[in-house]
Amino acid sequence: QSALTQPASVSGSPGQSITISCTGTSSDVGAYNYVSWYQQHPGKAPKLMIYDVSNRPSGVSNRFSGSKSGNTASLTISGLQAEDEADYYCSSYTSSGTRVFGTGTKVTVL
Amino acid sequence: EVQLLESGGGLVQPGGSLRLSCAASGFTFSSHAMSWVRQAPGKGLEWVSAIGGSAVSTYYTDSVKGRFTISRDNSKNTLHLQMDSLRAEDTALYYCAKDNDVEALDIWGQGTMVTVSS
């Protein structure tokens, strides 16, 4: 049950697009379309941003999009805004019926 | 309003026990799997345990197997996590979260802090 691998930090200027990668294995990310992404602001609980690789819950901006290729999933934030500055975590269902989170990525808006 | 409220955290000595609770409201509790997720100070999220809606199926991360027990009382809309043989590395903010039925956690509580220290 090793954590999924994410870059420690990603940054971009307002209006730009950034992409966060999430690399797992053929037993988790590569095996199922059950990849989700969470946003966490300091001192706050995580918030679901994407589920099932690319679906957005009601109320989440369409500036957030997700995709997957093989064992790597990605979250793209387009039209970056100051309020997007936060930590982002991916998560995947695993072949043992458990879940695993990514190592987390700090997004900085320059 | 859909809400999850955790309680039961606190300071405990290594080797001690603690029971966390999570009170759910605003949705049909028995219809959804529930999870516990923890976050050590300054660290990332770590999934801990999950339980199906009917409580038949339970799952644990390797580091807590045999020490933690997840349970639920659907008559009281409450989720529990019994934590035994606690270690310093169990120190974290513990969140309960609702499963949206497609393996994602769509509702989170605010967390309850567990500190294991002598």
JSON list of C-alpha atoms in Angstrom, two decimals:
[
{"chain": "A", "resi": 1, "resn": "GLN", "atom": "CA", "xyz": [0.00, 0.00, 0.00]},
{"chain": "A", "resi": 2, "resn": "SER", "atom": "CA", "xyz": [2.55, 2.57, -1.07]},
{"chain": "A", "resi": 3, "resn": "ALA", "atom": "CA", "xyz": [1.33, 6.12, -1.58]},
{"chain": "A", "resi": 4, "resn": "LEU", "atom": "CA", "xyz": [0.71, 7.28, -5.13]},
{"chain": "A", "resi": 5, "resn": "THR", "atom": "CA", "xyz": [3.44, 9.57, -6.42]},
{"chain": "A", "resi": 6, "resn": "GLN", "atom": "CA", "xyz": [2.72, 13.26, -7.00]},
{"chain": "A", "resi": 7, "resn": "PRO", "atom": "CA", "xyz": [5.08, 16.19, -7.56]},
{"chain": "A", "resi": 8, "resn": "ALA", "atom": "CA", "xyz": [5.71, 18.06, -4.33]},
{"chain": "A", "resi": 9, "resn": "SER", "atom": "CA", "xyz": [4.87, 21.42, -5.85]},
{"chain": "A", "resi": 10, "resn": "VAL", "atom": "CA", "xyz": [3.48, 23.01, -8.98]},
{"chain": "A", "resi": 11, "resn": "SER", "atom": "CA", "xyz": [3.14, 26.71, -9.66]},
{"chain": "A", "resi": 12, "resn": "GLY", "atom": "CA", "xyz": [1.62, 28.95, -12.27]},
{"chain": "A", "resi": 13, "resn": "SER", "atom": "CA", "xyz": [0.55, 32.52, -12.94]},
{"chain": "A", "resi": 14, "resn": "PRO", "atom": "CA", "xyz": [-3.07, 33.64, -12.82]},
{"chain": "A", "resi": 15, "resn": "GLY", "atom": "CA", "xyz": [-4.89, 32.59, -15.98]},
{"chain": "A", "resi": 16, "resn": "GLN", "atom": "CA", "xyz": [-2.42, 29.85, -16.85]},
{"chain": "A", "resi": 17, "resn": "SER", "atom": "CA", "xyz": [-3.08, 26.12, -16.85]},
{"chain": "A", "resi": 18, "resn": "ILE", "atom": "CA", "xyz": [-1.23, 23.63, -14.68]},
{"chain": "A", "resi": 19, "resn": "THR", "atom": "CA", "xyz": [-1.28, 19.84, -14.54]},
{"chain": "A", "resi": 20, "resn": "ILE", "atom": "CA", "xyz": [-0.62, 17.62, -11.54]},
{"chain": "A", "resi": 21, "resn": "SER", "atom": "CA", "xyz": [0.37, 14.02, -12.15]},
{"chain": "A", "resi": 22, "resn": "CYS", "atom": "CA", "xyz": [-0.44, 11.02, -9.96]},
{"chain": "A", "resi": 23, "resn": "THR", "atom": "CA", "xyz": [1.47, 7.81, -10.64]},
{"chain": "A", "resi": 24, "resn": "GLY", "atom": "CA", "xyz": [0.43, 4.47, -9.24]},
{"chain": "A", "resi": 25, "resn": "THR", "atom": "CA", "xyz": [0.63, 0.86, -10.32]},
{"chain": "A", "resi": 26, "resn": "SER", "atom": "CA", "xyz": [-1.35, -1.74, -12.24]},
{"chain": "A", "resi": 27, "resn": "SER", "atom": "CA", "xyz": [-2.99, -2.66, -8.93]},
{"chain": "A", "resi": 28, "resn": "ASP", "atom": "CA", "xyz": [-4.54, 0.72, -8.32]},
{"chain": "A", "resi": 29, "resn": "VAL", "atom": "CA", "xyz": [-4.58, 3.63, -10.79]},
{"chain": "A", "resi": 30, "resn": "GLY", "atom": "CA", "xyz": [-4.02, 1.38, -13.78]},
{"chain": "A", "resi": 31, "resn": "ALA", "atom": "CA", "xyz": [-6.61, -1.18, -12.75]},
{"chain": "A", "resi": 32, "resn": "TYR", "atom": "CA", "xyz": [-9.70, 0.91, -12.09]},
{"chain": "A", "resi": 33, "resn": "ASN", "atom": "CA", "xyz": [-11.34, 4.14, -13.16]},
{"chain": "A", "resi": 34, "resn": "TYR", "atom": "CA", "xyz": [-11.79, 5.00, -9.48]},
{"chain": "A", "resi": 35, "resn": "VAL", "atom": "CA", "xyz": [-9.35, 7.89, -9.28]},
{"chain": "A", "resi": 36, "resn": "SER", "atom": "CA", "xyz": [-10.44, 10.94, -7.33]},
{"chain": "A", "resi": 37, "resn": "TRP", "atom": "CA", "xyz": [-8.86, 14.29, -6.54]},
{"chain": "A", "resi": 38, "resn": "TYR", "atom": "CA", "xyz": [-9.16, 16.42, -3.40]},
{"chain": "A", "resi": 39, "resn": "GLN", "atom": "CA", "xyz": [-8.37, 20.05, -2.66]},
{"chain": "A", "resi": 40, "resn": "GLN", "atom": "CA", "xyz": [-7.31, 21.06, 0.83]},
{"chain": "A", "resi": 41, "resn": "HIS", "atom": "CA", "xyz": [-6.83, 24.61, 2.01]},
{"chain": "A", "resi": 42, "resn": "PRO", "atom": "CA", "xyz": [-4.76, 25.17, 5.20]},
{"chain": "A", "resi": 43, "resn": "GLY", "atom": "CA", "xyz": [-6.66, 24.21, 8.32]},
{"chain": "A", "resi": 44, "resn": "LYS", "atom": "CA", "xyz": [-9.64, 22.92, 6.33]},
{"chain": "A", "resi": 45, "resn": "ALA", "atom": "CA", "xyz": [-11.04, 19.50, 5.53]},
{"chain": "A", "resi": 46, "resn": "PRO", "atom": "CA", "xyz": [-10.39, 18.08, 2.07]},
{"chain": "A", "resi": 47, "resn": "LYS", "atom": "CA", "xyz": [-12.93, 18.76, -0.68]},
{"chain": "A", "resi": 48, "resn": "LEU", "atom": "CA", "xyz": [-13.76, 16.34, -3.49]},
{"chain": "A", "resi": 49, "resn": "MET", "atom": "CA", "xyz": [-12.94, 17.94, -6.86]},
{"chain": "A", "resi": 50, "resn": "ILE", "atom": "CA", "xyz": [-12.94, 15.01, -9.31]},
{"chain": "A", "resi": 51, "resn": "TYR", "atom": "CA", "xyz": [-14.20, 11.42, -9.08]},
{"chain": "A", "resi": 52, "resn": "ASP", "atom": "CA", "xyz": [-14.11, 8.45, -11.45]},
{"chain": "A", "resi": 53, "resn": "VAL", "atom": "CA", "xyz": [-11.05, 9.95, -13.19]},
{"chain": "A", "resi": 54, "resn": "SER", "atom": "CA", "xyz": [-12.86, 12.83, -14.86]},
{"chain": "A", "resi": 55, "resn": "ASN", "atom": "CA", "xyz": [-16.24, 13.57, -13.28]},
{"chain": "A", "resi": 56, "resn": "ARG", "atom": "CA", "xyz": [-16.88, 16.79, -11.37]},
{"chain": "A", "resi": 57, "resn": "PRO", "atom": "CA", "xyz": [-19.26, 16.89, -8.39]},
{"chain": "A", "resi": 58, "resn": "SER", "atom": "CA", "xyz": [-21.99, 19.48, -8.51]},
{"chain": "A", "resi": 59, "resn": "GLY", "atom": "CA", "xyz": [-20.63, 22.91, -7.65]},
{"chain": "A", "resi": 60, "resn": "VAL", "atom": "CA", "xyz": [-17.02, 22.30, -8.69]},
{"chain": "A", "resi": 61, "resn": "SER", "atom": "CA", "xyz": [-15.76, 24.71, -11.33]},
{"chain": "A", "resi": 62, "resn": "ASN", "atom": "CA", "xyz": [-15.32, 23.34, -14.86]},
{"chain": "A", "resi": 63, "resn": "ARG", "atom": "CA", "xyz": [-11.80, 24.78, -14.72]},
{"chain": "A", "resi": 64, "resn": "PHE", "atom": "CA", "xyz": [-10.90, 21.50, -13.02]},
{"chain": "A", "resi": 65, "resn": "SER", "atom": "CA", "xyz": [-10.57, 18.43, -15.22]},
{"chain": "A", "resi": 66, "resn": "GLY", "atom": "CA", "xyz": [-9.14, 14.95, -14.84]},
{"chain": "A", "resi": 67, "resn": "SER", "atom": "CA", "xyz": [-7.74, 12.25, -17.09]},
{"chain": "A", "resi": 68, "resn": "LYS", "atom": "CA", "xyz": [-5.85, 8.97, -16.94]},
{"chain": "A", "resi": 69, "resn": "SER", "atom": "CA", "xyz": [-3.38, 7.08, -19.10]},
{"chain": "A", "resi": 70, "resn": "GLY", "atom": "CA", "xyz": [-2.10, 3.73, -17.93]},
{"chain": "A", "resi": 71, "resn": "ASN", "atom": "CA", "xyz": [-0.88, 3.96, -14.36]},
{"chain": "A", "resi": 72, "resn": "THR", "atom": "CA", "xyz": [-0.84, 7.77, -14.29]},
{"chain": "A", "resi": 73, "resn": "ALA", "atom": "CA", "xyz": [-3.76, 10.09, -13.62]},
{"chain": "A", "resi": 74, "resn": "SER", "atom": "CA", "xyz": [-3.69, 13.85, -14.04]},
{"chain": "A", "resi": 75, "resn": "LEU", "atom": "CA", "xyz": [-5.55, 16.87, -12.73]},
{"chain": "A", "resi": 76, "resn": "THR", "atom": "CA", "xyz": [-5.56, 20.01, -14.84]},
{"chain": "A", "resi": 77, "resn": "ILE", "atom": "CA", "xyz": [-6.53, 23.41, -13.52]},
{"chain": "A", "resi": 78, "resn": "SER", "atom": "CA", "xyz": [-7.17, 25.90, -16.28]},
{"chain": "A", "resi": 79, "resn": "GLY", "atom": "CA", "xyz": [-7.52, 29.66, -15.86]},
{"chain": "A", "resi": 80, "resn": "LEU", "atom": "CA", "xyz": [-5.61, 29.48, -12.59]},
{"chain": "A", "resi": 81, "resn": "GLN", "atom": "CA", "xyz": [-7.00, 31.73, -9.86]},
{"chain": "A", "resi": 82, "resn": "ALA", "atom": "CA", "xyz": [-5.65, 32.84, -6.49]},
{"chain": "A", "resi": 83, "resn": "GLU", "atom": "CA", "xyz": [-8.28, 30.74, -4.70]},
{"chain": "A", "resi": 84, "resn": "ASP", "atom": "CA", "xyz": [-6.85, 27.59, -6.33]},
{"chain": "A", "resi": 85, "resn": "GLU", "atom": "CA", "xyz": [-3.74, 27.86, -4.16]},
{"chain": "A", "resi": 86, "resn": "ALA", "atom": "CA", "xyz": [-3.99, 24.79, -1.95]},
{"chain": "A", "resi": 87, "resn": "ASP", "atom": "CA", "xyz": [-2.76, 21.23, -1.50]},
{"chain": "A", "resi": 88, "resn": "TYR", "atom": "CA", "xyz": [-4.11, 18.64, -3.90]},
{"chain": "A", "resi": 89, "resn": "TYR", "atom": "CA", "xyz": [-4.28, 14.89, -3.34]},
{"chain": "A", "resi": 90, "resn": "CYS", "atom": "CA", "xyz": [-5.17, 12.08, -5.71]},
{"chain": "A", "resi": 91, "resn": "SER", "atom": "CA", "xyz": [-6.65, 8.83, -4.49]},
{"chain": "A", "resi": 92, "resn": "SER", "atom": "CA", "xyz": [-7.34, 5.45, -6.03]},
{"chain": "A", "resi": 93, "resn": "TYR", "atom": "CA", "xyz": [-9.24, 2.30, -5.22]},
{"chain": "A", "resi": 94, "resn": "THR", "atom": "CA", "xyz": [-6.93, -0.73, -5.04]},
{"chain": "A", "resi": 95, "resn": "SER", "atom": "CA", "xyz": [-7.16, -4.40, -5.93]},
{"chain": "A", "resi": 96, "resn": "SER", "atom": "CA", "xyz": [-7.27, -5.32, -2.23]},
{"chain": "A", "resi": 97, "resn": "GLY", "atom": "CA", "xyz": [-10.42, -3.28, -1.69]},
{"chain": "A", "resi": 98, "resn": "THR", "atom": "CA", "xyz": [-8.62, -0.50, 0.10]},
{"chain": "A", "resi": 99, "resn": "ARG", "atom": "CA", "xyz": [-7.86, 3.07, -0.95]},
{"chain": "A", "resi": 100, "resn": "VAL", "atom": "CA", "xyz": [-4.57, 4.88, -1.28]},
{"chain": "A", "resi": 101, "resn": "PHE", "atom": "CA", "xyz": [-3.84, 8.59, -1.40]},
{"chain": "A", "resi": 102, "resn": "GLY", "atom": "CA", "xyz": [-1.11, 10.40, -3.27]},
{"chain": "A", "resi": 103, "resn": "THR", "atom": "CA", "xyz": [1.80, 12.16, -1.62]},
{"chain": "A", "resi": 104, "resn": "GLY", "atom": "CA", "xyz": [0.18, 15.54, -2.20]},
{"chain": "A", "resi": 105, "resn": "THR", "atom": "CA", "xyz": [1.02, 18.57, -4.35]},
{"chain": "A", "resi": 106, "resn": "LYS", "atom": "CA", "xyz": [1.22, 22.14, -3.18]},
{"chain": "A", "resi": 107, "resn": "VAL", "atom": "CA", "xyz": [-0.13, 24.49, -5.84]},
{"chain": "A", "resi": 108, "resn": "THR", "atom": "CA", "xyz": [1.21, 28.02, -5.73]},
{"chain": "A", "resi": 109, "resn": "VAL", "atom": "CA", "xyz": [-0.32, 30.88, -7.71]},
{"chain": "A", "resi": 110, "resn": "LEU", "atom": "CA", "xyz": [2.49, 33.27, -8.56]},
{"chain": "B", "resi": 1, "resn": "GLU", "atom": "CA", "xyz": [-27.69, 19.83, 5.41]},
{"chain": "B", "resi": 2, "resn": "VAL", "atom": "CA", "xyz": [-25.32, 16.88, 5.04]},
{"chain": "B", "resi": 3, "resn": "GLN", "atom": "CA", "xyz": [-22.96, 16.86, 7.99]},
{"chain": "B", "resi": 4, "resn": "LEU", "atom": "CA", "xyz": [-20.37, 14.70, 9.72]},
{"chain": "B", "resi": 5, "resn": "LEU", "atom": "CA", "xyz": [-19.18, 15.51, 13.24]},
{"chain": "B", "resi": 6, "resn": "GLU", "atom": "CA", "xyz": [-16.25, 13.64, 14.77]},
{"chain": "B", "resi": 7, "resn": "SER", "atom": "CA", "xyz": [-15.55, 13.33, 18.47]},
{"chain": "B", "resi": 8, "resn": "GLY", "atom": "CA", "xyz": [-13.48, 11.28, 20.90]},
{"chain": "B", "resi": 9, "resn": "GLY", "atom": "CA", "xyz": [-9.98, 12.51, 20.16]},
{"chain": "B", "resi": 10, "resn": "GLY", "atom": "CA", "xyz": [-7.49, 13.42, 22.83]},
{"chain": "B", "resi": 11, "resn": "LEU", "atom": "CA", "xyz": [-4.13, 12.72, 24.44]},
{"chain": "B", "resi": 12, "resn": "VAL", "atom": "CA", "xyz": [-3.31, 9.08, 25.17]},
{"chain": "B", "resi": 13, "resn": "GLN", "atom": "CA", "xyz": [-0.16, 7.26, 26.23]},
{"chain": "B", "resi": 14, "resn": "PRO", "atom": "CA", "xyz": [1.57, 4.77, 23.93]},
{"chain": "B", "resi": 15, "resn": "GLY", "atom": "CA", "xyz": [-0.12, 1.41, 24.20]},
{"chain": "B", "resi": 16, "resn": "GLY", "atom": "CA", "xyz": [-3.41, 3.02, 25.20]},
{"chain": "B", "resi": 17, "resn": "SER", "atom": "CA", "xyz": [-6.81, 3.00, 23.57]},
{"chain": "B", "resi": 18, "resn": "LEU", "atom": "CA", "xyz": [-9.24, 5.56, 22.21]},
{"chain": "B", "resi": 19, "resn": "ARG", "atom": "CA", "xyz": [-12.64, 5.32, 20.54]},
{"chain": "B", "resi": 20, "resn": "LEU", "atom": "CA", "xyz": [-13.55, 7.86, 17.88]},
{"chain": "B", "resi": 21, "resn": "SER", "atom": "CA", "xyz": [-17.13, 8.56, 16.85]},
{"chain": "B", "resi": 22, "resn": "CYS", "atom": "CA", "xyz": [-18.64, 10.30, 13.85]},
{"chain": "B", "resi": 23, "resn": "ALA", "atom": "CA", "xyz": [-22.24, 11.48, 13.94]},
{"chain": "B", "resi": 24, "resn": "ALA", "atom": "CA", "xyz": [-23.87, 11.71, 10.53]},
{"chain": "B", "resi": 25, "resn": "SER", "atom": "CA", "xyz": [-26.90, 13.75, 9.49]},
{"chain": "B", "resi": 26, "resn": "GLY", "atom": "CA", "xyz": [-28.67, 14.91, 6.36]},
{"chain": "B", "resi": 27, "resn": "PHE", "atom": "CA", "xyz": [-28.41, 11.68, 4.34]},
{"chain": "B", "resi": 28, "resn": "THR", "atom": "CA", "xyz": [-29.44, 8.03, 4.51]},
{"chain": "B", "resi": 29, "resn": "PHE", "atom": "CA", "xyz": [-26.51, 6.81, 6.58]},
{"chain": "B", "resi": 30, "resn": "SER", "atom": "CA", "xyz": [-27.09, 3.09, 6.12]},
{"chain": "B", "resi": 31, "resn": "SER", "atom": "CA", "xyz": [-26.95, 3.40, 2.33]},
{"chain": "B", "resi": 32, "resn": "HIS", "atom": "CA", "xyz": [-23.35, 4.54, 2.17]},
{"chain": "B", "resi": 33, "resn": "ALA", "atom": "CA", "xyz": [-19.93, 3.15, 2.92]},
{"chain": "B", "resi": 34, "resn": "MET", "atom": "CA", "xyz": [-17.88, 5.29, 5.30]},
{"chain": "B", "resi": 35, "resn": "SER", "atom": "CA", "xyz": [-14.15, 5.81, 5.76]},
{"chain": "B", "resi": 36, "resn": "TRP", "atom": "CA", "xyz": [-11.65, 7.14, 8.26]},
{"chain": "B", "resi": 37, "resn": "VAL", "atom": "CA", "xyz": [-8.75, 9.18, 6.88]},
{"chain": "B", "resi": 38, "resn": "ARG", "atom": "CA", "xyz": [-5.95, 10.65, 8.98]},
{"chain": "B", "resi": 39, "resn": "GLN", "atom": "CA", "xyz": [-3.43, 13.42, 8.56]},
{"chain": "B", "resi": 40, "resn": "ALA", "atom": "CA", "xyz": [-0.35, 13.67, 10.74]},
{"chain": "B", "resi": 41, "resn": "PRO", "atom": "CA", "xyz": [0.74, 17.23, 11.59]},
{"chain": "B", "resi": 42, "resn": "GLY", "atom": "CA", "xyz": [2.23, 18.84, 8.49]},
{"chain": "B", "resi": 43, "resn": "LYS", "atom": "CA", "xyz": [1.86, 15.64, 6.46]},
{"chain": "B", "resi": 44, "resn": "GLY", "atom": "CA", "xyz": [-0.39, 14.29, 3.75]},
{"chain": "B", "resi": 45, "resn": "LEU", "atom": "CA", "xyz": [-3.64, 12.35, 3.84]},
{"chain": "B", "resi": 46, "resn": "GLU", "atom": "CA", "xyz": [-3.58, 8.66, 4.73]},
{"chain": "B", "resi": 47, "resn": "TRP", "atom": "CA", "xyz": [-6.59, 6.40, 4.24]},
{"chain": "B", "resi": 48, "resn": "VAL", "atom": "CA", "xyz": [-7.11, 4.29, 7.38]},
{"chain": "B", "resi": 49, "resn": "SER", "atom": "CA", "xyz": [-10.24, 2.17, 7.16]},
{"chain": "B", "resi": 50, "resn": "ALA", "atom": "CA", "xyz": [-13.61, 1.74, 5.48]},
{"chain": "B", "resi": 51, "resn": "ILE", "atom": "CA", "xyz": [-16.87, -0.06, 6.20]},
{"chain": "B", "resi": 52, "resn": "GLY", "atom": "CA", "xyz": [-19.75, -0.95, 3.93]},
{"chain": "B", "resi": 53, "resn": "GLY", "atom": "CA", "xyz": [-23.24, 0.37, 4.48]},
{"chain": "B", "resi": 54, "resn": "SER", "atom": "CA", "xyz": [-24.47, -2.87, 6.03]},
{"chain": "B", "resi": 55, "resn": "ALA", "atom": "CA", "xyz": [-21.25, -3.27, 8.06]},
{"chain": "B", "resi": 56, "resn": "VAL", "atom": "CA", "xyz": [-20.59, -6.68, 6.51]},
{"chain": "B", "resi": 57, "resn": "SER", "atom": "CA", "xyz": [-17.36, -5.57, 4.82]},
{"chain": "B", "resi": 58, "resn": "THR", "atom": "CA", "xyz": [-14.48, -3.80, 6.52]},
{"chain": "B", "resi": 59, "resn": "TYR", "atom": "CA", "xyz": [-11.08, -2.76, 5.20]},
{"chain": "B", "resi": 60, "resn": "TYR", "atom": "CA", "xyz": [-7.89, -1.47, 6.84]},
{"chain": "B", "resi": 61, "resn": "THR", "atom": "CA", "xyz": [-4.54, -0.08, 5.85]},
{"chain": "B", "resi": 62, "resn": "ASP", "atom": "CA", "xyz": [-1.73, -2.47, 6.77]},
{"chain": "B", "resi": 63, "resn": "SER", "atom": "CA", "xyz": [-0.29, -0.31, 9.55]},
{"chain": "B", "resi": 64, "resn": "VAL", "atom": "CA", "xyz": [-3.47, -0.47, 11.66]},
{"chain": "B", "resi": 65, "resn": "LYS", "atom": "CA", "xyz": [-4.63, -4.05, 10.98]},
{"chain": "B", "resi": 66, "resn": "GLY", "atom": "CA", "xyz": [-5.14, -5.90, 14.23]},
{"chain": "B", "resi": 67, "resn": "ARG", "atom": "CA", "xyz": [-5.07, -2.68, 16.28]},
{"chain": "B", "resi": 68, "resn": "PHE", "atom": "CA", "xyz": [-7.99, -0.62, 14.92]},
{"chain": "B", "resi": 69, "resn": "THR", "atom": "CA", "xyz": [-11.60, -1.73, 14.48]},
{"chain": "B", "resi": 70, "resn": "ILE", "atom": "CA", "xyz": [-14.14, 0.16, 12.41]},
{"chain": "B", "resi": 71, "resn": "SER", "atom": "CA", "xyz": [-17.84, -0.24, 13.16]},
{"chain": "B", "resi": 72, "resn": "ARG", "atom": "CA", "xyz": [-21.13, 1.55, 12.65]},
{"chain": "B", "resi": 73, "resn": "ASP", "atom": "CA", "xyz": [-24.52, 1.81, 14.31]},
{"chain": "B", "resi": 74, "resn": "ASN", "atom": "CA", "xyz": [-27.04, 2.50, 11.57]},
{"chain": "B", "resi": 75, "resn": "SER", "atom": "CA", "xyz": [-29.84, 2.96, 14.10]},
{"chain": "B", "resi": 76, "resn": "LYS", "atom": "CA", "xyz": [-27.91, 5.92, 15.54]},
{"chain": "B", "resi": 77, "resn": "ASN", "atom": "CA", "xyz": [-26.30, 7.18, 12.31]},
{"chain": "B", "resi": 78, "resn": "THR", "atom": "CA", "xyz": [-22.91, 6.84, 13.93]},
{"chain": "B", "resi": 79, "resn": "LEU", "atom": "CA", "xyz": [-19.52, 5.58, 12.74]},
{"chain": "B", "resi": 80, "resn": "HIS", "atom": "CA", "xyz": [-16.84, 4.44, 15.18]},
{"chain": "B", "resi": 81, "resn": "LEU", "atom": "CA", "xyz": [-13.13, 3.70, 15.16]},
{"chain": "B", "resi": 82, "resn": "GLN", "atom": "CA", "xyz": [-11.79, 1.72, 18.10]},
{"chain": "B", "resi": 83, "resn": "MET", "atom": "CA", "xyz": [-8.04, 2.29, 18.33]},
{"chain": "B", "resi": 84, "resn": "ASP", "atom": "CA", "xyz": [-5.98, -0.02, 20.54]},
{"chain": "B", "resi": 85, "resn": "SER", "atom": "CA", "xyz": [-2.23, -0.43, 21.10]},
{"chain": "B", "resi": 86, "resn": "LEU", "atom": "CA", "xyz": [-1.72, 3.15, 20.00]},
{"chain": "B", "resi": 87, "resn": "ARG", "atom": "CA", "xyz": [1.70, 4.28, 18.83]},
{"chain": "B", "resi": 88, "resn": "ALA", "atom": "CA", "xyz": [3.32, 7.68, 18.46]},
{"chain": "B", "resi": 89, "resn": "GLU", "atom": "CA", "xyz": [2.98, 7.36, 14.68]},
{"chain": "B", "resi": 90, "resn": "ASP", "atom": "CA", "xyz": [-0.82, 7.23, 15.06]},
{"chain": "B", "resi": 91, "resn": "THR", "atom": "CA", "xyz": [-0.76, 10.90, 16.11]},
{"chain": "B", "resi": 92, "resn": "ALA", "atom": "CA", "xyz": [-2.92, 12.70, 13.56]},
{"chain": "B", "resi": 93, "resn": "LEU", "atom": "CA", "xyz": [-6.12, 14.55, 12.81]},
{"chain": "B", "resi": 94, "resn": "TYR", "atom": "CA", "xyz": [-8.71, 11.86, 12.08]},
{"chain": "B", "resi": 95, "resn": "TYR", "atom": "CA", "xyz": [-11.44, 12.62, 9.55]},
{"chain": "B", "resi": 96, "resn": "CYS", "atom": "CA", "xyz": [-14.53, 10.59, 8.86]},
{"chain": "B", "resi": 97, "resn": "ALA", "atom": "CA", "xyz": [-15.83, 10.74, 5.31]},
{"chain": "B", "resi": 98, "resn": "LYS", "atom": "CA", "xyz": [-18.85, 9.53, 3.34]},
{"chain": "B", "resi": 99, "resn": "ASP", "atom": "CA", "xyz": [-18.44, 7.40, 0.23]},
{"chain": "B", "resi": 100, "resn": "ASN", "atom": "CA", "xyz": [-20.34, 8.56, -2.85]},
{"chain": "B", "resi": 101, "resn": "ASP", "atom": "CA", "xyz": [-20.77, 4.94, -3.99]},
{"chain": "B", "resi": 102, "resn": "VAL", "atom": "CA", "xyz": [-18.16, 5.24, -6.75]},
{"chain": "B", "resi": 103, "resn": "GLU", "atom": "CA", "xyz": [-15.14, 4.99, -4.48]},
{"chain": "B", "resi": 104, "resn": "ALA", "atom": "CA", "xyz": [-14.76, 8.70, -3.77]},
{"chain": "B", "resi": 105, "resn": "LEU", "atom": "CA", "xyz": [-15.24, 10.59, -0.50]},
{"chain": "B", "resi": 106, "resn": "ASP", "atom": "CA", "xyz": [-17.72, 13.39, -1.10]},
{"chain": "B", "resi": 107, "resn": "ILE", "atom": "CA", "xyz": [-18.47, 14.60, 2.43]},
{"chain": "B", "resi": 108, "resn": "TRP", "atom": "CA", "xyz": [-15.87, 15.13, 5.17]},
{"chain": "B", "resi": 109, "resn": "GLY", "atom": "CA", "xyz": [-16.06, 16.08, 8.80]},
{"chain": "B", "resi": 110, "resn": "GLN", "atom": "CA", "xyz": [-13.79, 18.65, 10.40]},
{"chain": "B", "resi": 111, "resn": "GLY", "atom": "CA", "xyz": [-11.69, 16.03, 12.15]},
{"chain": "B", "resi": 112, "resn": "THR", "atom": "CA", "xyz": [-10.76, 15.07, 15.69]},
{"chain": "B", "resi": 113, "resn": "MET", "atom": "CA", "xyz": [-7.16, 15.21, 16.91]},
{"chain": "B", "resi": 114, "resn": "VAL", "atom": "CA", "xyz": [-5.46, 12.17, 18.40]},
{"chain": "B", "resi": 115, "resn": "THR", "atom": "CA", "xyz": [-2.12, 12.64, 20.15]},
{"chain": "B", "resi": 116, "resn": "VAL", "atom": "CA", "xyz": [-0.15, 9.61, 21.34]},
{"chain": "B", "resi": 117, "resn": "SER", "atom": "CA", "xyz": [2.55, 10.68, 23.74]},
{"chain": "B", "resi": 118, "resn": "SER", "atom": "CA", "xyz": [3.91, 9.92, 27.18]}
]
